[in-house]
mmCIF file of C-alpha atoms in Angstrom:
data_model
loop_
_atom_site.group_PDB
_atom_site.id
_atom_site.type_symbol
_atom_site.label_atom_id
_atom_site.label_comp_id
_atom_site.label_asym_id
_atom_site.label_seq_id
_atom_site.Cartn_x
_atom_site.Cartn_y
_atom_site.Cartn_z
ATOM 1 C CA MET A 12 -21.026 23.872 46.807
ATOM 2 C CA GLU A 13 -19.684 20.586 45.605
ATOM 3 C CA SER A 14 -21.862 20.543 42.663
ATOM 4 C CA GLY A 15 -20.787 24.005 41.675
ATOM 5 C CA CYS A 16 -17.089 22.929 41.888
ATOM 6 C CA ILE A 17 -17.896 19.844 39.714
ATOM 7 C CA HIS A 18 -19.617 22.009 37.064
ATOM 8 C CA THR A 19 -16.727 24.470 37.162
ATOM 9 C CA ALA A 20 -14.265 21.567 36.783
ATOM 10 C CA MET A 21 -16.235 20.133 33.878
ATOM 11 C CA ALA A 22 -16.361 23.487 32.256
ATOM 12 C CA MET A 23 -12.604 23.855 32.625
ATOM 13 C CA GLY A 24 -12.107 20.423 31.050
ATOM 14 C CA LEU A 25 -14.225 21.223 28.169
ATOM 15 C CA THR A 26 -12.407 24.551 27.632
ATOM 16 C CA SER A 27 -9.077 22.793 27.983
ATOM 17 C CA LYS A 28 -9.898 20.373 25.196
ATOM 18 C CA LYS A 29 -10.983 23.059 22.730
ATOM 19 C CA PRO A 30 -7.548 24.945 22.742
ATOM 20 C CA SER A 31 -5.867 21.473 22.112
ATOM 21 C CA ALA A 32 -7.825 20.900 18.949
ATOM 22 C CA ARG A 33 -7.468 24.535 17.973
ATOM 23 C CA SER A 34 -3.675 24.412 18.526
ATOM 24 C CA VAL A 35 -3.401 21.333 16.193
ATOM 25 C CA GLY A 36 -5.340 23.134 13.543
ATOM 26 C CA VAL A 37 -3.133 26.222 13.863
ATOM 27 C CA GLU A 38 -0.064 24.088 13.688
ATOM 28 C CA ARG A 39 -1.196 22.568 10.469
ATOM 29 C CA LYS A 40 -2.192 25.965 9.019
ATOM 30 C CA ASN A 41 1.148 27.488 9.983
ATOM 31 C CA LEU A 42 3.341 24.735 8.644
ATOM 32 C CA ILE A 43 1.504 24.558 5.360
ATOM 33 C CA THR A 44 1.587 28.411 5.003
ATOM 34 C CA VAL A 45 5.270 28.632 5.805
ATOM 35 C CA CYS A 46 5.926 25.787 3.438
ATOM 36 C CA ARG A 47 4.286 27.673 0.595
ATOM 37 C CA PHE A 48 6.413 30.709 1.295
ATOM 38 C CA SER A 49 9.503 28.579 1.514
ATOM 39 C CA VAL A 50 8.872 26.827 -1.804
ATOM 40 C CA LYS A 51 8.102 30.224 -3.486
ATOM 41 C CA THR A 52 11.403 31.643 -2.027
ATOM 42 C CA LEU A 53 13.328 28.713 -3.515
ATOM 43 C CA LEU A 54 11.821 29.191 -6.826
ATOM 44 C CA GLU A 55 12.549 32.958 -6.759
ATOM 45 C CA LYS A 56 16.182 32.507 -5.580
ATOM 46 C CA TYR A 57 16.913 29.731 -8.093
ATOM 47 C CA THR A 58 19.306 30.497 -10.804
ATOM 48 C CA ALA A 59 21.267 28.341 -13.365
ATOM 49 C CA GLU A 60 23.446 27.009 -10.469
ATOM 50 C CA PRO A 61 22.179 24.003 -8.525
ATOM 51 C CA ILE A 62 21.028 24.574 -4.832
ATOM 52 C CA ASP A 63 23.021 22.922 -2.313
ATOM 53 C CA ASP A 64 23.337 22.658 1.553
ATOM 54 C CA SER A 65 24.873 26.160 1.646
ATOM 55 C CA SER A 66 21.568 27.714 0.719
ATOM 56 C CA GLU A 67 19.771 29.215 3.726
ATOM 57 C CA GLU A 68 16.494 28.990 1.712
ATOM 58 C CA PHE A 69 16.897 25.230 1.302
ATOM 59 C CA ILE A 70 17.983 24.599 4.951
ATOM 60 C CA ASN A 71 14.834 26.396 6.102
ATOM 61 C CA PHE A 72 12.767 24.343 3.584
ATOM 62 C CA ALA A 73 14.189 21.127 4.725
ATOM 63 C CA ALA A 74 13.480 22.030 8.353
ATOM 64 C CA ILE A 75 9.828 22.899 7.456
ATOM 65 C CA LEU A 76 9.258 19.641 5.501
ATOM 66 C CA GLU A 77 10.864 17.691 8.412
ATOM 67 C CA HIS A 78 8.357 19.372 10.823
ATOM 68 C CA ILE A 79 5.393 18.657 8.505
ATOM 69 C CA LEU A 80 6.321 14.965 8.113
ATOM 70 C CA SER A 81 6.837 14.787 11.886
ATOM 71 C CA HIS A 82 3.541 16.499 12.763
ATOM 72 C CA ARG A 83 1.516 14.345 15.179
ATOM 73 C CA PHE A 84 3.837 11.440 14.446
ATOM 74 C CA LYS A 85 3.326 8.705 16.977
ATOM 75 C CA GLY A 86 5.696 8.574 19.924
ATOM 76 C CA SER A 87 9.160 7.134 20.345
ATOM 77 C CA GLY A 88 10.038 3.517 20.984
ATOM 78 C CA SER A 89 13.390 1.874 21.366
ATOM 79 C CA TRP A 90 12.137 -1.273 19.687
ATOM 80 C CA PHE A 91 11.489 0.435 16.359
ATOM 81 C CA SER A 92 14.727 1.998 15.303
ATOM 82 C CA SER A 93 18.481 1.755 16.085
ATOM 83 C CA ASP A 94 18.772 5.167 17.768
ATOM 84 C CA GLY A 95 15.744 4.606 20.046
ATOM 85 C CA GLN A 96 13.587 7.235 18.432
ATOM 86 C CA ARG A 97 10.806 6.921 15.798
ATOM 87 C CA SER A 98 11.098 9.364 12.941
ATOM 88 C CA PHE A 99 9.218 9.996 9.688
ATOM 89 C CA TRP A 100 11.835 7.830 7.885
ATOM 90 C CA GLU A 101 10.171 4.750 9.337
ATOM 91 C CA TYR A 102 6.959 5.767 7.608
ATOM 92 C CA ILE A 103 8.522 6.724 4.354
ATOM 93 C CA ARG A 104 10.598 3.540 4.295
ATOM 94 C CA LEU A 105 7.415 1.435 4.352
ATOM 95 C CA ALA A 106 4.914 3.560 2.499
ATOM 96 C CA CYS A 107 7.285 4.412 -0.514
ATOM 97 C CA SER A 108 8.593 0.830 -1.025
ATOM 98 C CA LYS A 109 6.281 0.425 -3.881
ATOM 99 C CA VAL A 110 7.787 3.482 -5.803
ATOM 100 C CA GLN A 111 9.449 1.991 -8.975
ATOM 101 C CA ASN A 112 13.255 2.563 -8.816
ATOM 102 C CA ASN A 113 13.191 4.040 -5.352
ATOM 103 C CA CYS A 114 16.084 5.196 -3.318
ATOM 104 C CA ILE A 115 15.062 3.506 -0.091
ATOM 105 C CA ALA A 116 17.587 0.614 -0.180
ATOM 106 C CA SER A 117 20.414 3.052 -1.221
ATOM 107 C CA ILE A 118 19.769 5.287 1.869
ATOM 108 C CA GLU A 119 19.620 2.254 4.120
ATOM 109 C CA ASN A 120 23.086 1.148 2.929
ATOM 110 C CA ILE A 121 24.902 4.415 3.340
ATOM 111 C CA GLU A 122 27.593 3.749 5.927
ATOM 112 C CA ASN A 123 27.971 7.224 7.667
ATOM 113 C CA ILE A 124 24.235 7.492 8.221
ATOM 114 C CA SER A 125 22.999 5.400 11.098
ATOM 115 C CA THR A 126 20.213 7.249 12.943
ATOM 116 C CA SER A 127 16.608 7.170 11.561
ATOM 117 C CA ARG A 128 16.351 11.018 11.564
ATOM 118 C CA ALA A 129 19.543 11.253 9.495
ATOM 119 C CA LYS A 130 18.173 8.719 7.061
ATOM 120 C CA GLY A 131 15.128 10.886 6.721
ATOM 121 C CA ARG A 132 17.055 13.972 5.936
ATOM 122 C CA ALA A 133 19.180 12.031 3.388
ATOM 123 C CA TRP A 134 15.958 10.896 1.692
ATOM 124 C CA ILE A 135 14.607 14.433 1.408
ATOM 125 C CA ARG A 136 17.917 15.405 -0.431
ATOM 126 C CA VAL A 137 18.101 12.339 -2.668
ATOM 127 C CA ALA A 138 14.446 12.771 -3.569
ATOM 128 C CA LEU A 139 14.996 16.409 -4.583
ATOM 129 C CA MET A 140 18.006 15.527 -6.555
ATOM 130 C CA GLU A 141 15.828 12.799 -8.304
ATOM 131 C CA LYS A 142 13.103 15.408 -8.856
ATOM 132 C CA ARG A 143 10.622 12.886 -7.386
ATOM 133 C CA LEU A 144 9.902 14.347 -3.935
ATOM 134 C CA SER A 145 6.276 15.017 -4.866
ATOM 135 C CA GLU A 146 5.845 11.394 -6.263
ATOM 136 C CA TYR A 147 7.159 9.927 -3.045
ATOM 137 C CA VAL A 148 4.906 11.855 -0.827
ATOM 138 C CA SER A 149 1.837 11.205 -2.947
ATOM 139 C CA THR A 150 2.608 7.541 -3.163
ATOM 140 C CA ALA A 151 2.950 7.331 0.659
ATOM 141 C CA LEU A 152 -0.412 9.149 1.118
ATOM 142 C CA ARG A 153 -2.134 6.526 -1.049
ATOM 143 C CA ASP A 154 -1.224 3.956 1.471
ATOM 144 C CA THR A 155 -3.723 5.170 3.997
ATOM 145 C CA ARG A 156 -3.342 1.984 6.215
ATOM 146 C CA THR A 157 0.356 2.648 6.824
ATOM 147 C CA THR A 158 -0.231 6.381 7.227
ATOM 148 C CA ARG A 159 -2.883 5.904 9.963
ATOM 149 C CA ARG A 160 -0.533 3.464 11.662
ATOM 150 C CA PHE A 161 2.223 6.020 12.051
ATOM 151 C CA TYR A 162 0.189 9.338 12.614
ATOM 152 C CA ASP A 163 -2.262 10.467 15.225
ATOM 153 C CA ASP A 164 -5.587 12.128 14.491
ATOM 154 C CA GLY A 165 -5.169 15.699 13.318
ATOM 155 C CA ALA A 166 -1.878 15.141 11.588
ATOM 156 C CA ILE A 167 -1.178 16.989 8.292
ATOM 157 C CA MET A 168 -0.517 13.669 6.557
ATOM 158 C CA LEU A 169 -4.113 12.577 7.484
ATOM 159 C CA ARG A 170 -5.877 15.755 6.370
ATOM 160 C CA GLU A 171 -6.556 17.505 3.112
ATOM 161 C CA GLU A 172 -3.457 19.821 3.645
ATOM 162 C CA ALA A 173 -1.406 16.777 2.602
ATOM 163 C CA GLN A 174 -2.711 17.097 -0.931
ATOM 164 C CA VAL A 175 -1.960 20.769 -0.889
ATOM 165 C CA LEU A 176 1.578 19.783 0.220
ATOM 166 C CA THR A 177 2.130 17.389 -2.881
ATOM 167 C CA GLY A 178 0.894 20.139 -5.205
ATOM 168 C CA MET A 179 3.479 22.558 -3.864
ATOM 169 C CA LEU A 180 6.290 20.106 -4.091
ATOM 170 C CA ILE A 181 5.736 19.593 -7.811
ATOM 171 C CA GLY A 182 7.238 22.989 -8.463
ATOM 172 C CA LEU A 183 10.631 21.931 -6.949
ATOM 173 C CA SER A 184 11.053 19.539 -9.864
ATOM 174 C CA ALA A 185 12.065 22.515 -11.984
ATOM 175 C CA ILE A 186 15.008 23.230 -9.639
ATOM 176 C CA ASP A 187 18.458 21.446 -9.858
ATOM 177 C CA PHE A 188 19.679 20.276 -6.504
ATOM 178 C CA SER A 189 23.189 18.946 -5.518
ATOM 179 C CA PHE A 190 23.971 17.603 -2.079
ATOM 180 C CA CYS A 191 26.708 15.833 -0.257
ATOM 181 C CA LEU A 192 25.275 13.209 1.989
ATOM 182 C CA LYS A 193 27.974 13.667 4.724
ATOM 183 C CA GLY A 194 28.869 16.009 7.421
ATOM 184 C CA GLU A 195 26.868 17.900 10.093
ATOM 185 C CA THR A 196 23.897 18.664 7.836
ATOM 186 C CA LEU A 197 22.690 15.127 8.228
ATOM 187 C CA ASP A 198 23.323 14.970 11.974
ATOM 188 C CA GLY A 199 20.337 13.148 13.485
ATOM 189 C CA LYS A 200 20.972 14.133 17.139
ATOM 190 C CA SER A 201 19.453 17.609 16.941
ATOM 191 C CA SER A 202 16.036 18.554 15.779
ATOM 192 C CA ALA A 203 15.525 20.928 12.735
ATOM 193 C CA VAL A 204 14.666 24.623 13.681
ATOM 194 C CA ILE A 205 12.489 26.760 11.343
ATOM 195 C CA ASP A 206 13.539 30.280 10.766
ATOM 196 C CA TYR A 207 10.313 32.327 10.460
ATOM 197 C CA THR A 208 11.993 35.744 10.144
ATOM 198 C CA PRO A 209 12.235 35.684 6.281
ATOM 199 C CA TYR A 210 8.434 35.323 6.098
ATOM 200 C CA LEU A 211 7.510 37.905 8.728
ATOM 201 C CA LYS A 212 8.484 40.980 6.613
ATOM 202 C CA PHE A 213 5.573 43.397 6.324
ATOM 203 C CA THR A 214 4.560 44.343 2.784
ATOM 204 C CA GLN A 215 2.059 47.123 2.216
ATOM 205 C CA SER A 216 -1.063 46.022 0.437
ATOM 206 C CA TYR A 217 -3.345 48.184 -1.549
ATOM 207 C CA ASP A 218 -6.332 45.816 -1.154
ATOM 208 C CA TYR A 219 -7.452 47.370 2.114
ATOM 209 C CA LEU A 220 -9.024 50.313 0.271
ATOM 210 C CA SER A 221 -12.773 49.707 -0.336
ATOM 211 C CA ASP A 222 -14.927 51.357 -2.922
ATOM 212 C CA GLU A 223 -16.355 53.850 -0.326
ATOM 213 C CA GLU A 224 -12.891 54.764 0.901
ATOM 214 C CA ASP A 225 -11.773 55.397 -2.811
ATOM 215 C CA ARG A 226 -14.692 57.748 -3.216
ATOM 216 C CA ARG A 227 -13.819 59.643 -0.084
ATOM 217 C CA SER A 228 -10.228 59.959 -1.220
ATOM 218 C CA VAL A 229 -11.482 61.346 -4.504
ATOM 219 C CA ASP A 230 -13.772 63.764 -2.859
ATOM 220 C CA SER A 231 -11.113 64.865 -0.354
ATOM 221 C CA SER A 232 -8.707 65.348 -3.196
ATOM 222 C CA ASN A 233 -11.029 68.044 -4.540
ATOM 223 C CA SER A 234 -10.877 69.989 -1.333
ATOM 224 C CA GLU A 235 -8.398 72.709 -0.545
ATOM 225 C CA GLU A 236 -6.682 70.674 2.320
ATOM 226 C CA SER A 237 -6.333 67.487 0.401
ATOM 227 C CA VAL A 238 -3.057 65.835 -0.174
ATOM 228 C CA PRO A 239 -2.370 64.978 -3.800
ATOM 229 C CA GLU A 240 -0.995 61.429 -3.031
ATOM 230 C CA HIS A 241 -2.115 58.814 -0.563
ATOM 231 C CA PRO A 242 0.523 58.839 2.253
ATOM 232 C CA TYR A 243 0.771 55.127 2.260
ATOM 233 C CA ILE A 244 1.321 54.573 -1.490
ATOM 234 C CA PRO A 245 4.892 55.104 -2.441
ATOM 235 C CA LEU A 246 5.609 56.670 -5.828
ATOM 236 C CA VAL A 247 8.170 54.624 -7.898
ATOM 237 C CA THR A 248 10.451 57.025 -9.627
ATOM 238 C CA ASP A 249 13.714 55.331 -9.410
ATOM 239 C CA GLU A 250 14.901 53.843 -12.648
ATOM 240 C CA GLU A 251 16.901 51.168 -10.692
ATOM 241 C CA SER A 252 13.773 49.888 -8.920
ATOM 242 C CA TRP A 253 12.054 49.471 -12.262
ATOM 243 C CA SER A 254 15.080 47.537 -13.624
ATOM 244 C CA ASN A 255 15.046 45.328 -10.494
ATOM 245 C CA LYS A 256 11.376 44.597 -11.171
ATOM 246 C CA CYS A 257 11.998 43.749 -14.711
ATOM 247 C CA ARG A 258 14.797 41.353 -13.667
ATOM 248 C CA LYS A 259 12.589 39.717 -11.149
ATOM 249 C CA MET A 260 9.792 39.307 -13.677
ATOM 250 C CA GLU A 261 12.273 37.908 -16.103
ATOM 251 C CA GLN A 262 13.467 35.444 -13.540
ATOM 252 C CA ARG A 263 10.020 34.402 -12.626
ATOM 253 C CA PHE A 264 9.287 33.862 -16.312
ATOM 254 C CA LYS A 265 12.244 31.536 -16.565
ATOM 255 C CA ILE A 266 11.247 29.566 -13.489
ATOM 256 C CA VAL A 267 7.650 29.195 -14.856
ATOM 257 C CA TYR A 268 8.864 28.175 -18.300
ATOM 258 C CA ALA A 269 11.209 25.558 -16.737
ATOM 259 C CA GLN A 270 8.241 24.274 -14.672
ATOM 260 C CA LYS A 271 6.175 24.114 -17.848
ATOM 261 C CA GLY A 272 8.969 22.146 -19.657
ATOM 262 C CA TYR A 273 9.105 19.703 -16.841
ATOM 263 C CA LEU A 274 5.314 19.092 -16.733
ATOM 264 C CA GLU A 275 5.304 18.742 -20.402
ATOM 265 C CA GLU A 276 8.012 16.138 -20.181
ATOM 266 C CA LEU A 277 6.166 14.324 -17.349
ATOM 267 C CA VAL A 278 3.050 14.257 -19.515
ATOM 268 C CA ARG A 279 5.040 12.684 -22.433
ATOM 269 C CA LEU A 280 6.503 10.185 -20.031
ATOM 270 C CA ARG A 281 3.130 9.114 -18.723
ATOM 271 C CA GLU A 282 1.686 8.941 -22.270
ATOM 272 C CA SER A 283 4.541 6.680 -23.272
ATOM 273 C CA GLN A 284 3.951 4.538 -20.204
ATOM 274 C CA LEU A 285 0.264 4.373 -21.040
ATOM 275 C CA LYS A 286 1.046 3.231 -24.586
ATOM 276 C CA ASN A 287 3.393 0.572 -23.361
ATOM 277 C CA VAL A 288 0.698 -0.729 -20.906
ATOM 278 C CA GLU A 289 -1.850 -0.803 -23.670
ATOM 279 C CA THR A 290 0.517 -2.704 -25.960
ATOM 280 C CA GLU A 291 1.332 -5.161 -23.157
ATOM 281 C CA ASN A 292 -2.510 -5.590 -22.497
ATOM 282 C CA LYS A 293 -3.137 -6.407 -26.143
ATOM 283 C CA ARG A 294 -0.325 -8.901 -26.148
ATOM 284 C CA LEU A 295 -1.656 -10.664 -23.029
ATOM 285 C CA ARG A 296 -5.133 -10.766 -24.487
ATOM 286 C CA ALA A 297 -3.882 -12.375 -27.657
ATOM 287 C CA LYS A 298 -1.910 -14.872 -25.586
ATOM 288 C CA VAL A 299 -5.058 -15.718 -23.585
ATOM 289 C CA GLU A 300 -7.085 -16.237 -26.676
ATOM 290 C CA GLU A 301 -4.369 -18.444 -28.161
ATOM 291 C CA LEU A 302 -4.215 -20.489 -24.973
ATOM 292 C CA THR A 303 -8.036 -20.841 -25.073
ATOM 293 C CA VAL A 304 -7.962 -22.342 -28.606
ATOM 294 C CA GLN A 305 -5.155 -24.537 -27.763
ATOM 295 C CA THR A 306 -7.016 -25.839 -24.599
ATOM 296 C CA GLN A 307 -10.155 -26.522 -26.655
ATOM 297 C CA GLN A 308 -8.119 -28.427 -29.340
ATOM 298 C CA GLU A 309 -6.451 -30.548 -26.758
ATOM 299 C CA LYS A 310 -9.767 -31.296 -25.096
ATOM 300 C CA LYS A 311 -11.148 -32.535 -28.406
ATOM 301 C CA GLU A 312 -8.047 -34.763 -28.915
ATOM 302 C CA LEU A 313 -8.367 -36.134 -25.344
ATOM 303 C CA GLU A 314 -12.100 -37.054 -26.028
ATOM 304 C CA ALA A 315 -11.138 -38.768 -29.199
ATOM 305 C CA VAL A 316 -8.470 -40.770 -27.382
ATOM 306 C CA VAL A 317 -10.992 -41.784 -24.730
ATOM 307 C CA LEU A 318 -13.489 -42.930 -27.362
ATOM 308 C CA GLU A 319 -10.662 -44.968 -29.152
ATOM 309 C CA LEU A 320 -9.706 -46.567 -25.852
ATOM 310 C CA GLN A 321 -13.386 -47.532 -25.094
ATOM 311 C CA ALA A 322 -13.551 -49.049 -28.674
ATOM 312 C CA GLN A 323 -10.345 -51.048 -28.042
ATOM 313 C CA LEU A 324 -11.533 -52.388 -24.723
ATOM 314 C CA SER A 325 -14.996 -53.278 -26.199
ATOM 315 C CA ALA A 326 -13.270 -55.289 -28.908
ATOM 316 C CA LEU A 327 -11.212 -57.300 -26.302
ATOM 317 C CA MET A 328 -13.869 -58.015 -23.707
ATOM 318 C CA PRO A 329 -15.810 -61.158 -24.328
ATOM 319 C CA CYS A 330 -19.059 -59.746 -22.998
ATOM 320 C CA ASP A 331 -21.585 -57.648 -24.904
ATOM 321 C CA SER A 332 -20.181 -54.389 -26.143
ATOM 322 C CA SER A 333 -23.407 -52.561 -25.456
ATOM 323 C CA HIS A 334 -23.362 -53.833 -21.889
ATOM 324 C CA LEU A 335 -19.715 -52.733 -21.621
ATOM 325 C CA ALA A 336 -20.378 -49.240 -22.880
ATOM 326 C CA LYS A 337 -23.300 -48.979 -20.515
ATOM 327 C CA ASP A 338 -21.381 -50.070 -17.344
ATOM 328 C CA LEU A 339 -17.998 -48.477 -18.065
ATOM 329 C CA SER A 340 -17.454 -44.932 -16.932
ATOM 330 C CA ILE A 341 -15.181 -42.487 -18.721
ATOM 331 C CA PRO A 342 -12.277 -42.633 -16.070
ATOM 332 C CA LEU A 343 -10.795 -46.158 -16.625
ATOM 333 C CA VAL A 344 -8.012 -45.854 -14.052
ATOM 334 C CA ASN A 345 -9.522 -48.126 -11.535
ATOM 335 C CA GLN A 346 -10.358 -50.825 -14.073
ATOM 336 C CA TRP A 347 -6.980 -50.927 -15.808
ATOM 337 C CA SER A 348 -5.355 -53.365 -13.338
ATOM 338 C CA THR A 349 -8.217 -55.851 -13.551
ATOM 339 C CA ILE A 350 -8.340 -55.832 -17.408
ATOM 340 C CA THR A 351 -4.622 -56.312 -17.581
ATOM 341 C CA ASN A 352 -4.607 -59.350 -15.186
ATOM 342 C CA ASN A 353 -7.456 -60.991 -17.073
ATOM 343 C CA GLN A 354 -5.966 -60.533 -20.574
ATOM 344 C CA GLY A 355 -2.344 -61.400 -19.557
ATOM 345 C CA ASP A 356 -0.365 -60.627 -22.697
ATOM 346 C CA VAL A 357 -2.911 -58.244 -24.318
ATOM 347 C CA LYS A 358 -1.242 -54.977 -25.247
ATOM 348 C CA LEU A 359 -3.202 -51.803 -25.741
ATOM 349 C CA PHE A 360 -1.661 -49.002 -27.931
ATOM 350 C CA ARG A 361 -2.554 -45.439 -27.463
ATOM 351 C CA ARG A 362 -2.575 -42.947 -30.258
ATOM 352 C CA GLU A 363 0.190 -40.412 -30.198
ATOM 353 C CA LEU A 364 -1.032 -36.831 -29.617
#
């Protein structure tokens, strides 16, 4: 009886672990999926006017990104931050410190932002205004040691979904953002809440029809009791709906064109940086070659000086010069005081280099 209970308990323990791993995977999938929807919504809603904190689409995106960066983040600790809670800002502050011209120090020095969570929210907004959010995240991911220090196993930042995230964030560089880093929007006391309702709207898809069903619908259309149209496929006859579609397509084209311009500018910037690095590399190589030649020349001059000193010492010593040359070593430092004492007023002159 006891063995049966033990087996039952073990089975329950195994089954209890599986839902935990599954739930972590589902969390990753849900957050990445809803982030993709949020970015797409921002791109579709964007016009010539910059997006600010009054945009519901941005508020939801910021909440989603905060949840992604906080997914499986290691627990709280009063020793780590001033507000007693660890947040993703502590990770970003360290992992993004190598980004050139970063905004980390500026955010740390903002007077009205004190909590770690508020600083993280300020960083999201500043990075979006700088159009460098994807660059920050990708740089942080390359620091794998720091990433593993702050996240538990199964976190989005430790999985391949993180690379998908950086790819999605590139598109936001085509949007202009404008934020005021004050007020209740950066309040670090309350956690961000994701609104899923904008992404739960059901849209009818026509992909559910297979070839066999298409043939059946064609066959049934030839019968007397057939219906001329499929009941689930709406007929678009309103001219306004077509004009709305045209406007949406035109807006999408503008967004894609803006993204294309940004990516082309980014490529030109990287090519310019590469040329500068190559020029600097050539300059350093030439400098190394110049120093090598100079070192060899100085070495030859020093060898000539040593030979000249040996010749002078050989002429001053009363003993046989061949015996002196045989016994004397090249370094004459230890023998200098003895020679000076024996010769008294003898002066040796060294050739100027």
